[in-house]
Amino acid sequence: MTPLLDVSGLTKRYGSRIGCRDVSLDLIPGEVLGIVGESGSGKTTGLNCIASHLSPDAGRITYRGHDLIAMPEPERRRLMRAEWAFVHQNPADGLRMNVTAGGNVGERLMESGARHYGNIRGAASAWLERVEIDPARIDDRPTTFSGGMRQRLQIARALVTNPRIVLMDEPTGGLDVSVQARLLDLLKKLVHDMGLAAIVVTHDMGVVRLMADRLIVMKDGQVVEQGLTDQVLDDPQDAYSQLLVSSVLPV
Amino acid sequence: MSDYNFAYLDEPTKRMIRRALLKALAIPGYQVPFASREMPMPYGWGPGGVPVAAALLTPDATLKVIAQGAAATTNAVSIRRFFAKVADVATTTRTEDATVIQTRHRIPETPLTEGQILVYQVPIPEPLRFLEPRETETRRMHALEDYGLMHVKLYEDIARHGHVATAYAYPLRVAGRYVMDPSPIPKFDNPKMTMDAIQLFGAGREARIYAIPPHTETVSLDFEDHPFEPGRAPHTCALCGAEHTYLDEVVTDDKGGRMFVCSDTDYCEQRRAAGFVGTKAAA
């Protein structure tokens, strides 16, 4: 199958320091790719480069035949607005905290040209329900929501435009374990139902075990191992992967 | 005449402002940065509109200044006196006699004609300011025509109040491209902004100039199921009986007495001179 997203040789330096070096990966439609590694291993830098939040120093990013790096910004924004979604670790980064829940979800629709108030509100309400937020809270601001609700609201906002691809940076970071588990169930269900391709960056082995089809292990800005999730987790080949897998605390 | 250069500003400054004005007219609705000067008046009293007017005035110009629709308010009187002193130009309160009209908060009721120039005093030129505080980001949004956020504000209004509660500085899209802030005029005046005269906007503190050329299409932003409505108090003018003008509410005593009168005093006077009478007109 032709990949939806094809990244090759992605390199990003911060001055003399290396963010990530020579990262290559591809993503086929409907597939969930996990990127794991310790803090500072370049996972988030790589993800931000792919999402065009950072401009890489070298490498190519091809999405459905379009070269994203060479593409002019207006065109790239339009494409990404329609077909991409990003879920931040901290919901406050992905939400407008002083805008109501309905406005937050509706903004993505209005950005892509929706101009019918009733329809926008209807879609927002349906999505709140889908992410298990009481639609009666559509006119409440995210500041009045709990951490888990905010994260679910962010997911509703990201997915309301029916994207093809969603990038997630530690989507369960900072949530307590039971909330994490429910959020993961929800995410897994949405990704499956919508046939989304997803990249999940995390340091939590449990998250990738549950969600990811394939896994990339990064260390010091480089990919040290990749393969099917079960394969990497059950039979890690690289010394660092072995360390990472064995250092999960048993419950 | 005074010892000032004609119209207060020095010639190179006026030339710099005229360049910005030409650029603004060439790109309707786009905020052109200019080297704003310190003016002999506090911010909020016209240091954006005054330099624009100064750059436009010629010795044969006739100037009208209005504040909140009236020609007799402090701001209008002081700016009119200022130009009478430093430029020695003729001043008027009659809309049709003026060649340059400086205004804050209103567009005259009398339709403007070709050859007239309307100069607005603008406190905040950026329509996205209170939605996105980062100037770097708003500039990028303008450049990429990324105006979804503007509709979020209207959405929030409807969600909270049942209708778009923005009553002044109502955002509009100019020539199908830039979204601009019309300065704090009531939204009643928005439909007038496609007109025969040139409209120039000067923001002194923010150092921005923008413009709407004559006959340019302007569209007030709205939703399909909540179309734009120019609001107006549902009364008639107590002095001239007008039913189609923008009205001010005036408290007349401390027993709840009030009356509604035209905010455009010049228009109201001309109607009364032509024989129109309202309910409370003095005999």
Short mmCIF file of C-alpha atoms in Angstrom, two decimals:
data_model
loop_
_atom_site.label_atom_id
_atom_site.label_comp_id
_atom_site.label_asym_id
_atom_site.label_seq_id
_atom_site.Cartn_x
_atom_site.Cartn_y
_atom_site.Cartn_z
CA MET A 1 0.00 0.00 0.00
CA THR A 2 1.31 3.49 -0.76
CA PRO A 3 2.10 5.36 2.41
CA LEU A 4 -0.03 8.36 3.40
CA LEU A 5 2.96 10.05 4.93
CA ASP A 6 6.58 9.44 4.04
CA VAL A 7 9.35 11.04 6.07
CA SER A 8 12.97 10.57 5.19
CA GLY A 9 16.23 11.87 6.60
CA LEU A 10 14.54 14.38 8.92
CA THR A 11 17.13 16.38 10.85
CA LYS A 12 16.65 19.29 13.23
CA ARG A 13 19.43 21.02 15.13
CA TYR A 14 19.14 23.53 17.93
CA GLY A 15 22.36 25.39 17.41
CA SER A 16 25.11 22.86 17.99
CA ARG A 17 22.74 20.49 19.77
CA ILE A 18 20.84 17.87 17.87
CA GLY A 19 17.06 17.66 18.16
CA CYS A 20 16.64 14.68 15.90
CA ARG A 21 18.91 13.20 13.23
CA ASP A 22 18.13 11.31 10.08
CA VAL A 23 14.67 10.15 11.15
CA SER A 24 12.79 8.20 8.50
CA LEU A 25 9.35 6.73 8.85
CA ASP A 26 6.21 6.09 6.88
CA LEU A 27 2.60 5.76 7.75
CA ILE A 28 -0.07 3.90 5.80
CA PRO A 29 -3.76 4.82 5.99
CA GLY A 30 -5.47 3.47 9.10
CA GLU A 31 -2.23 2.66 10.88
CA VAL A 32 -1.14 3.82 14.33
CA LEU A 33 2.56 4.41 14.74
CA GLY A 34 4.04 4.80 18.21
CA ILE A 35 7.24 6.72 18.86
CA VAL A 36 8.83 5.94 22.22
CA GLY A 37 11.99 7.00 23.94
CA GLU A 38 13.13 8.77 27.05
CA SER A 39 12.84 12.52 27.65
CA GLY A 40 15.10 14.43 25.30
CA SER A 41 15.34 11.65 22.76
CA GLY A 42 13.92 13.84 19.98
CA LYS A 43 10.41 12.35 19.80
CA THR A 44 8.60 15.64 20.15
CA THR A 45 11.05 17.51 17.94
CA GLY A 46 10.43 14.97 15.21
CA LEU A 47 6.68 15.20 15.62
CA ASN A 48 6.75 19.01 15.57
CA CYS A 49 8.78 18.95 12.37
CA ILE A 50 6.28 16.62 10.75
CA ALA A 51 3.44 18.89 11.87
CA SER A 52 5.25 21.96 10.43
CA HIS A 53 5.44 23.55 13.86
CA LEU A 54 9.21 23.54 13.38
CA SER A 55 11.09 23.73 10.12
CA PRO A 56 13.59 20.89 9.77
CA ASP A 57 17.18 21.54 8.71
CA ALA A 58 17.23 18.60 6.33
CA GLY A 59 15.00 15.82 5.12
CA ARG A 60 11.81 15.33 3.14
CA ILE A 61 8.21 15.05 4.24
CA THR A 62 5.82 13.77 1.60
CA TYR A 63 2.11 13.64 2.29
CA ARG A 64 -0.10 12.04 -0.38
CA GLY A 65 2.40 12.99 -3.06
CA HIS A 66 2.82 16.60 -1.85
CA ASP A 67 6.23 17.76 -0.67
CA LEU A 68 5.20 19.53 2.55
CA ILE A 69 8.48 21.37 3.04
CA ALA A 70 8.59 22.86 -0.44
CA MET A 71 4.87 23.70 -0.41
CA PRO A 72 3.98 27.40 0.04
CA GLU A 73 2.66 28.14 3.51
CA PRO A 74 -0.92 29.17 2.59
CA GLU A 75 -1.39 25.96 0.63
CA ARG A 76 0.18 23.85 3.36
CA ARG A 77 -2.00 25.43 6.02
CA ARG A 78 -5.11 24.81 3.95
CA LEU A 79 -4.19 21.18 3.40
CA MET A 80 -3.30 20.57 7.02
CA ARG A 81 -6.37 22.41 8.28
CA ALA A 82 -8.57 20.10 6.25
CA GLU A 83 -6.78 16.78 6.66
CA TRP A 84 -4.51 16.93 9.71
CA ALA A 85 -5.10 17.16 13.41
CA PHE A 86 -2.74 17.67 16.34
CA VAL A 87 -3.35 16.75 19.96
CA HIS A 88 -1.07 18.53 22.43
CA GLN A 89 0.10 17.08 25.70
CA ASN A 90 -1.24 20.09 27.56
CA PRO A 91 -4.86 20.80 26.53
CA ALA A 92 -4.33 24.51 27.17
CA ASP A 93 -1.96 24.54 24.17
CA GLY A 94 -4.58 23.09 21.86
CA LEU A 95 -7.64 24.87 23.20
CA ARG A 96 -8.73 28.47 23.56
CA MET A 97 -9.34 28.58 27.26
CA ASN A 98 -11.50 31.72 27.18
CA VAL A 99 -13.80 30.44 24.43
CA THR A 100 -16.72 28.09 25.15
CA ALA A 101 -16.48 24.36 24.43
CA GLY A 102 -18.80 24.79 21.45
CA GLY A 103 -16.69 27.63 20.10
CA ASN A 104 -13.53 25.57 20.49
CA VAL A 105 -14.92 22.68 18.47
CA GLY A 106 -16.66 25.02 16.03
CA GLU A 107 -13.54 27.05 15.31
CA ARG A 108 -12.04 24.26 13.24
CA LEU A 109 -15.21 24.14 11.15
CA MET A 110 -15.36 27.91 10.74
CA GLU A 111 -11.70 27.93 9.72
CA SER A 112 -12.59 25.64 6.86
CA GLY A 113 -15.46 27.87 5.77
CA ALA A 114 -18.56 26.72 7.72
CA ARG A 115 -20.90 29.73 7.99
CA HIS A 116 -24.12 28.25 9.32
CA TYR A 117 -24.46 28.74 13.08
CA GLY A 118 -27.04 25.98 13.57
CA ASN A 119 -24.97 23.39 11.73
CA ILE A 120 -21.76 24.34 13.53
CA ARG A 121 -23.48 24.08 16.89
CA GLY A 122 -25.07 20.78 15.94
CA ALA A 123 -21.71 19.31 14.95
CA ALA A 124 -20.06 20.60 18.12
CA SER A 125 -22.79 19.13 20.28
CA ALA A 126 -22.58 15.75 18.53
CA TRP A 127 -18.82 15.68 19.02
CA LEU A 128 -19.05 16.55 22.70
CA GLU A 129 -21.31 13.55 23.09
CA ARG A 130 -18.90 11.40 21.15
CA VAL A 131 -16.06 12.23 23.51
CA GLU A 132 -18.31 11.67 26.53
CA ILE A 133 -18.79 15.30 27.54
CA ASP A 134 -22.34 16.25 28.50
CA PRO A 135 -23.62 18.38 25.56
CA ALA A 136 -25.36 20.60 28.13
CA ARG A 137 -21.89 22.00 28.86
CA ILE A 138 -21.48 23.31 25.32
CA ASP A 139 -21.55 26.92 26.53
CA ASP A 140 -19.07 26.39 29.37
CA ARG A 141 -15.45 27.40 29.06
CA PRO A 142 -12.69 24.80 29.26
CA THR A 143 -11.40 26.56 32.38
CA THR A 144 -14.34 24.97 34.22
CA PHE A 145 -13.47 21.47 32.92
CA SER A 146 -11.36 18.82 34.64
CA GLY A 147 -8.04 17.76 33.11
CA GLY A 148 -9.52 14.65 31.52
CA MET A 149 -12.47 16.60 30.09
CA ARG A 150 -10.15 19.21 28.63
CA GLN A 151 -8.14 16.53 26.90
CA ARG A 152 -11.32 14.97 25.51
CA LEU A 153 -12.49 18.40 24.36
CA GLN A 154 -9.18 18.88 22.60
CA ILE A 155 -9.68 15.56 20.85
CA ALA A 156 -13.19 16.58 19.74
CA ARG A 157 -11.78 19.83 18.39
CA ALA A 158 -9.04 17.98 16.54
CA LEU A 159 -11.29 15.37 14.96
CA VAL A 160 -14.41 17.41 14.11
CA THR A 161 -13.15 18.12 10.58
CA ASN A 162 -12.76 14.39 9.83
CA PRO A 163 -9.01 14.49 9.26
CA ARG A 164 -7.05 11.69 7.64
CA ILE A 165 -4.14 11.85 10.00
CA VAL A 166 -3.77 12.78 13.63
CA LEU A 167 -0.53 13.52 15.49
CA MET A 168 -0.54 13.12 19.25
CA ASP A 169 2.11 14.29 21.67
CA GLU A 170 1.77 12.45 25.00
CA PRO A 171 -2.05 12.54 24.82
CA THR A 172 -2.38 10.96 28.27
CA GLY A 173 0.40 12.86 30.01
CA GLY A 174 -0.56 14.41 33.31
CA LEU A 175 -3.77 12.42 33.75
CA ASP A 176 -4.37 9.95 36.53
CA VAL A 177 -4.33 6.26 35.66
CA SER A 178 -8.06 5.54 35.51
CA VAL A 179 -8.71 8.65 33.41
CA GLN A 180 -5.80 7.62 31.17
CA ALA A 181 -7.32 4.21 30.60
CA ARG A 182 -10.70 5.64 29.59
CA LEU A 183 -9.11 8.22 27.34
CA LEU A 184 -7.06 5.54 25.63
CA ASP A 185 -10.16 3.42 25.06
CA LEU A 186 -11.89 6.43 23.57
CA LEU A 187 -8.94 7.33 21.34
CA LYS A 188 -8.55 3.76 20.17
CA LYS A 189 -12.23 3.56 19.31
CA LEU A 190 -12.22 6.89 17.43
CA VAL A 191 -9.08 6.06 15.50
CA HIS A 192 -10.57 2.72 14.55
CA ASP A 193 -14.05 4.02 13.67
CA MET A 194 -12.76 6.89 11.58
CA GLY A 195 -10.01 4.87 9.93
CA LEU A 196 -7.45 7.46 10.99
CA ALA A 197 -3.74 7.19 10.56
CA ALA A 198 -2.04 8.33 13.74
CA ILE A 199 1.38 8.99 15.20
CA VAL A 200 1.50 8.78 18.99
CA VAL A 201 4.55 10.12 20.78
CA THR A 202 4.85 8.89 24.34
CA HIS A 203 7.24 7.59 26.96
CA ASP A 204 4.54 5.33 28.35
CA MET A 205 4.92 1.72 27.14
CA GLY A 206 1.35 0.96 28.21
CA VAL A 207 -0.01 3.56 25.78
CA VAL A 208 1.78 2.14 22.77
CA ARG A 209 1.03 -1.45 23.78
CA LEU A 210 -2.65 -0.55 23.71
CA MET A 211 -2.78 1.73 20.67
CA ALA A 212 0.11 1.31 18.29
CA ASP A 213 0.43 -1.15 15.42
CA ARG A 214 4.05 -0.33 14.84
CA LEU A 215 6.73 1.15 17.03
CA ILE A 216 9.77 3.34 16.63
CA VAL A 217 12.29 3.58 19.46
CA MET A 218 14.37 6.76 19.60
CA LYS A 219 17.46 7.63 21.56
CA ASP A 220 19.66 10.73 21.34
CA GLY A 221 17.71 12.02 18.35
CA GLN A 222 18.06 8.84 16.33
CA VAL A 223 15.88 5.85 15.55
CA VAL A 224 17.48 2.81 17.20
CA GLU A 225 14.84 0.22 16.45
CA GLN A 226 11.54 -0.16 14.67
CA GLY A 227 9.07 -2.93 14.07
CA LEU A 228 5.65 -4.29 14.99
CA THR A 229 4.64 -3.24 18.49
CA ASP A 230 4.46 -6.73 19.95
CA GLN A 231 7.71 -7.64 18.31
CA VAL A 232 9.59 -4.66 19.73
CA LEU A 233 8.06 -4.91 23.18
CA ASP A 234 8.36 -8.69 23.54
CA ASP A 235 11.67 -9.22 21.81
CA PRO A 236 13.66 -5.98 21.72
CA GLN A 237 16.88 -6.26 19.75
CA ASP A 238 18.67 -3.02 20.50
CA ALA A 239 20.33 -2.68 23.89
CA TYR A 240 18.55 0.57 24.62
CA SER A 241 15.14 -0.87 23.65
CA GLN A 242 15.78 -3.75 26.01
CA LEU A 243 16.55 -1.32 28.79
CA LEU A 244 13.47 0.76 28.01
CA VAL A 245 11.13 -2.22 27.95
CA SER A 246 12.57 -3.78 31.09
CA SER A 247 12.43 -0.53 33.04
CA VAL A 248 8.62 -0.42 33.06
CA LEU A 249 7.63 -0.68 36.69
CA PRO A 250 5.61 -3.82 37.39
CA VAL A 251 2.29 -3.17 39.10
CA MET B 1 -1.44 82.22 10.16
CA SER B 2 1.05 80.86 12.66
CA ASP B 3 4.73 80.08 12.66
CA TYR B 4 4.03 76.42 12.08
CA ASN B 5 4.61 74.78 8.73
CA PHE B 6 1.34 74.52 6.79
CA ALA B 7 -0.90 72.01 8.59
CA TYR B 8 1.54 71.59 11.49
CA LEU B 9 3.61 68.65 10.17
CA ASP B 10 6.85 69.16 8.25
CA GLU B 11 6.83 68.37 4.54
CA PRO B 12 8.88 65.12 4.66
CA THR B 13 6.51 63.74 7.29
CA LYS B 14 3.50 64.59 5.17
CA ARG B 15 5.14 62.92 2.19
CA MET B 16 5.80 59.79 4.26
CA ILE B 17 2.14 59.71 5.32
CA ARG B 18 0.93 60.24 1.74
CA ARG B 19 3.02 57.27 0.63
CA ALA B 20 1.41 55.14 3.32
CA LEU B 21 -2.02 56.41 2.21
CA LEU B 22 -1.37 55.47 -1.41
CA LYS B 23 -0.25 52.02 -0.39
CA ALA B 24 -3.31 51.62 1.82
CA LEU B 25 -5.59 52.62 -1.05
CA ALA B 26 -3.83 50.14 -3.33
CA ILE B 27 -4.45 47.26 -0.88
CA PRO B 28 -7.93 47.93 0.54
CA GLY B 29 -8.23 46.98 4.21
CA TYR B 30 -4.53 46.20 4.67
CA GLN B 31 -2.90 47.89 7.67
CA VAL B 32 0.10 49.85 6.44
CA PRO B 33 2.70 50.68 9.11
CA PHE B 34 3.80 54.32 9.16
CA ALA B 35 6.11 56.42 11.29
CA SER B 36 3.49 57.92 13.56
CA ARG B 37 4.45 61.28 15.06
CA GLU B 38 3.89 62.71 18.48
CA MET B 39 0.93 65.07 18.07
CA PRO B 40 -0.11 67.92 20.37
CA MET B 41 -3.06 65.94 21.76
CA PRO B 42 -3.37 62.87 23.94
CA TYR B 43 -3.91 59.38 22.56
CA GLY B 44 -7.62 58.79 22.12
CA TRP B 45 -8.17 62.37 20.94
CA GLY B 46 -7.10 61.98 17.36
CA PRO B 47 -3.32 61.67 16.93
CA GLY B 48 -4.05 59.07 14.21
CA GLY B 49 -6.68 60.98 12.30
CA VAL B 50 -5.01 64.38 12.61
CA PRO B 51 -1.74 63.53 10.80
CA VAL B 52 -3.74 61.87 8.01
CA ALA B 53 -5.89 64.98 7.66
CA ALA B 54 -2.75 67.17 7.84
CA ALA B 55 -1.22 65.24 4.95
CA LEU B 56 -4.37 65.80 2.88
CA LEU B 57 -5.12 69.45 3.53
CA THR B 58 -4.45 72.08 0.89
CA PRO B 59 -5.03 75.82 1.36
CA ASP B 60 -8.33 75.62 -0.53
CA ALA B 61 -9.67 72.66 1.49
CA THR B 62 -12.77 72.90 3.64
CA LEU B 63 -12.60 70.89 6.83
CA LYS B 64 -15.38 69.39 8.90
CA VAL B 65 -14.70 67.57 12.17
CA ILE B 66 -17.21 65.40 13.97
CA ALA B 67 -17.02 63.46 17.20
CA GLN B 68 -19.85 61.06 18.10
CA GLY B 69 -21.83 62.60 15.22
CA ALA B 70 -21.75 66.12 16.63
CA ALA B 71 -19.70 69.05 15.41
CA ALA B 72 -19.95 70.89 18.73
CA THR B 73 -18.29 68.36 21.03
CA THR B 74 -14.93 69.08 22.67
CA ASN B 75 -12.85 66.82 20.46
CA ALA B 76 -14.40 68.17 17.26
CA VAL B 77 -14.09 71.80 18.32
CA SER B 78 -10.45 71.47 19.41
CA ILE B 79 -9.33 69.70 16.23
CA ARG B 80 -11.21 72.19 14.04
CA ARG B 81 -9.56 75.09 15.91
CA PHE B 82 -6.20 73.36 15.65
CA PHE B 83 -6.37 73.20 11.86
CA ALA B 84 -7.88 76.67 11.55
CA LYS B 85 -4.81 77.89 13.40
CA VAL B 86 -1.99 75.84 11.86
CA ALA B 87 -3.36 75.52 8.31
CA ASP B 88 -5.68 78.49 8.07
CA VAL B 89 -8.19 76.37 6.15
CA ALA B 90 -11.90 77.06 5.96
CA THR B 91 -13.98 74.99 8.37
CA THR B 92 -17.61 74.04 8.19
CA THR B 93 -20.15 71.92 10.01
CA ARG B 94 -22.15 71.18 6.85
CA THR B 95 -21.31 67.73 5.44
CA GLU B 96 -21.94 68.65 1.79
CA ASP B 97 -19.61 71.70 1.94
CA ALA B 98 -16.60 69.83 3.30
CA THR B 99 -13.80 68.37 1.20
CA VAL B 100 -12.08 66.65 4.12
CA ILE B 101 -14.10 65.27 7.04
CA GLN B 102 -12.35 63.96 10.11
CA THR B 103 -14.56 61.77 12.25
CA ARG B 104 -14.66 59.56 15.24
CA HIS B 105 -17.48 57.09 15.94
CA ARG B 106 -19.85 58.07 13.10
CA ILE B 107 -20.34 58.34 9.35
CA PRO B 108 -22.47 61.39 8.44
CA GLU B 109 -26.10 60.67 7.50
CA THR B 110 -25.81 62.81 4.36
CA PRO B 111 -24.37 60.52 1.67
CA LEU B 112 -20.81 61.51 0.80
CA THR B 113 -19.90 62.22 -2.78
CA GLU B 114 -16.95 61.71 -5.07
CA GLY B 115 -14.21 64.17 -4.26
CA GLN B 116 -14.80 64.08 -0.52
CA ILE B 117 -12.46 62.28 1.88
CA LEU B 118 -13.54 60.81 5.19
CA VAL B 119 -10.74 60.39 7.77
CA TYR B 120 -11.40 58.13 10.75
CA GLN B 121 -9.67 58.27 14.12
CA VAL B 122 -8.86 54.69 15.04
CA PRO B 123 -7.95 53.52 18.54
CA ILE B 124 -7.30 49.84 17.71
CA PRO B 125 -6.80 48.95 14.05
CA GLU B 126 -6.44 45.21 14.59
CA PRO B 127 -9.82 43.42 14.39
CA LEU B 128 -8.27 40.25 15.82
CA ARG B 129 -6.65 41.98 18.81
CA PHE B 130 -8.86 40.65 21.58
CA LEU B 131 -9.03 37.20 20.03
CA GLU B 132 -5.32 36.73 19.40
CA PRO B 133 -3.05 39.01 21.44
CA ARG B 134 0.17 38.21 19.53
CA GLU B 135 0.75 40.79 16.80
CA THR B 136 3.13 38.42 14.98
CA GLU B 137 0.34 35.87 14.83
CA THR B 138 -2.41 38.29 13.69
CA ARG B 139 -0.20 39.53 10.86
CA ARG B 140 0.32 35.97 9.79
CA MET B 141 -3.42 35.34 9.98
CA HIS B 142 -4.08 38.35 7.73
CA ALA B 143 -1.40 37.21 5.30
CA LEU B 144 -2.84 33.70 5.08
CA GLU B 145 -6.47 34.89 5.12
CA ASP B 146 -6.94 32.78 8.22
CA TYR B 147 -10.12 34.39 9.55
CA GLY B 148 -11.88 31.49 11.27
CA LEU B 149 -11.22 33.11 14.62
CA MET B 150 -13.26 36.18 13.69
CA HIS B 151 -16.32 34.00 13.33
CA VAL B 152 -15.56 32.36 16.68
CA LYS B 153 -16.23 35.76 18.26
CA LEU B 154 -19.59 36.02 16.49
CA TYR B 155 -20.34 32.40 17.45
CA GLU B 156 -19.61 33.19 21.10
CA ASP B 157 -21.91 36.21 20.92
CA ILE B 158 -24.80 34.14 19.63
CA ALA B 159 -24.13 31.29 22.08
CA ARG B 160 -24.16 33.70 25.00
CA HIS B 161 -26.76 36.30 24.01
CA GLY B 162 -28.86 34.65 21.31
CA HIS B 163 -27.76 37.22 18.75
CA VAL B 164 -24.57 38.96 17.67
CA ALA B 165 -24.16 41.44 20.50
CA THR B 166 -21.27 43.33 18.90
CA ALA B 167 -22.83 46.75 18.37
CA TYR B 168 -19.85 48.84 17.29
CA ALA B 169 -16.49 48.20 15.60
CA TYR B 170 -18.28 45.40 13.78
CA PRO B 171 -15.71 43.59 11.60
CA LEU B 172 -16.09 43.67 7.85
CA ARG B 173 -14.34 42.18 4.90
CA VAL B 174 -13.02 44.61 2.30
CA ALA B 175 -12.90 43.76 -1.41
CA GLY B 176 -13.20 40.06 -0.60
CA ARG B 177 -9.80 39.94 1.07
CA TYR B 178 -8.81 41.70 4.30
CA VAL B 179 -10.95 41.74 7.42
CA MET B 180 -10.77 45.17 9.02
CA ASP B 181 -11.96 47.05 12.06
CA PRO B 182 -14.17 49.97 10.95
CA SER B 183 -13.10 51.92 14.08
CA PRO B 184 -15.73 52.24 16.82
CA ILE B 185 -18.60 53.35 14.57
CA PRO B 186 -22.02 51.80 15.36
CA LYS B 187 -22.78 48.80 13.16
CA PHE B 188 -25.67 50.94 11.86
CA ASP B 189 -23.01 52.70 9.76
CA ASN B 190 -21.41 49.53 8.37
CA PRO B 191 -23.62 49.29 5.26
CA LYS B 192 -22.62 52.87 4.34
CA MET B 193 -18.97 51.91 3.98
CA THR B 194 -19.35 51.09 0.32
CA MET B 195 -19.54 54.74 -0.74
CA ASP B 196 -18.49 57.27 -3.37
CA ALA B 197 -15.96 59.03 -1.14
CA ILE B 198 -12.47 57.90 -0.10
CA GLN B 199 -12.23 56.51 3.43
CA LEU B 200 -8.92 56.67 5.29
CA PHE B 201 -8.20 55.27 8.74
CA GLY B 202 -5.38 56.54 10.96
CA ALA B 203 -4.27 54.88 14.19
CA GLY B 204 -1.63 57.03 15.90
CA ARG B 205 -0.57 54.97 18.89
CA GLU B 206 -0.56 51.78 16.82
CA ALA B 207 1.14 53.50 13.86
CA ARG B 208 -1.12 52.01 11.22
CA ILE B 209 -2.98 53.48 8.26
CA TYR B 210 -5.59 51.66 6.20
CA ALA B 211 -8.17 52.64 3.63
CA ILE B 212 -11.27 51.80 1.65
CA PRO B 213 -11.20 53.22 -1.89
CA PRO B 214 -14.48 54.53 -3.38
CA HIS B 215 -17.03 52.00 -4.61
CA THR B 216 -15.25 49.11 -2.86
CA GLU B 217 -17.28 46.11 -1.80
CA THR B 218 -17.51 45.77 1.99
CA VAL B 219 -19.26 42.87 3.69
CA SER B 220 -20.06 42.74 7.40
CA LEU B 221 -19.25 39.27 8.70
CA ASP B 222 -22.21 37.09 9.69
CA PHE B 223 -23.69 33.60 9.66
CA GLU B 224 -26.11 32.30 7.04
CA ASP B 225 -28.77 31.72 9.70
CA HIS B 226 -27.89 34.88 11.66
CA PRO B 227 -27.49 37.54 8.96
CA PHE B 228 -25.96 40.94 9.73
CA GLU B 229 -28.44 43.51 11.02
CA PRO B 230 -27.57 47.19 11.34
CA GLY B 231 -28.99 48.06 14.75
CA ARG B 232 -30.83 51.26 15.64
CA ALA B 233 -32.97 52.44 18.56
CA PRO B 234 -36.66 51.86 17.64
CA HIS B 235 -37.66 55.52 17.97
CA THR B 236 -37.97 58.68 15.93
CA CYS B 237 -35.85 61.78 16.44
CA ALA B 238 -37.58 64.02 18.99
CA LEU B 239 -36.34 67.15 17.23
CA CYS B 240 -36.69 66.44 13.51
CA GLY B 241 -38.89 63.34 13.45
CA ALA B 242 -36.42 61.28 11.37
CA GLU B 243 -37.12 57.55 11.37
CA HIS B 244 -34.07 56.43 9.42
CA THR B 245 -31.15 57.97 11.33
CA TYR B 246 -28.91 56.75 14.13
CA LEU B 247 -30.21 58.08 17.44
CA ASP B 248 -28.63 59.14 20.72
CA GLU B 249 -30.55 58.69 23.93
CA VAL B 250 -30.51 61.90 25.98
CA VAL B 251 -31.55 61.94 29.63
CA THR B 252 -33.55 65.13 30.20
CA ASP B 253 -34.31 65.13 33.93
CA ASP B 254 -33.83 63.00 37.06
CA LYS B 255 -37.34 61.51 36.88
CA GLY B 256 -36.67 59.03 34.10
CA GLY B 257 -37.33 61.55 31.33
CA ARG B 258 -35.43 60.90 28.11
CA MET B 259 -35.58 61.61 24.45
CA PHE B 260 -33.99 60.23 21.33
CA VAL B 261 -32.33 62.63 18.93
CA CYS B 262 -30.25 62.27 15.77
CA SER B 263 -26.61 61.69 16.63
CA ASP B 264 -25.64 63.58 13.44
CA THR B 265 -26.42 67.13 14.61
CA ASP B 266 -25.71 68.74 11.25
CA TYR B 267 -28.18 66.43 9.49
CA CYS B 268 -30.79 67.07 12.17
CA GLU B 269 -30.41 70.87 11.93
CA GLN B 270 -30.75 70.79 8.16
CA ARG B 271 -33.92 68.72 8.42
CA ARG B 272 -35.40 71.12 10.93
CA ALA B 273 -34.47 74.05 8.71
CA ALA B 274 -36.33 72.28 5.90
CA GLY B 275 -39.45 72.16 8.06
CA PHE B 276 -39.34 68.67 9.59
CA VAL B 277 -40.60 68.69 13.17
CA GLY B 278 -40.32 66.10 15.93
CA THR B 279 -42.43 65.63 19.04
CA LYS B 280 -40.25 67.72 21.34
CA ALA B 281 -38.99 70.39 18.98
CA ALA B 282 -38.87 73.83 20.59
CA ALA B 283 -41.42 76.12 19.04
#
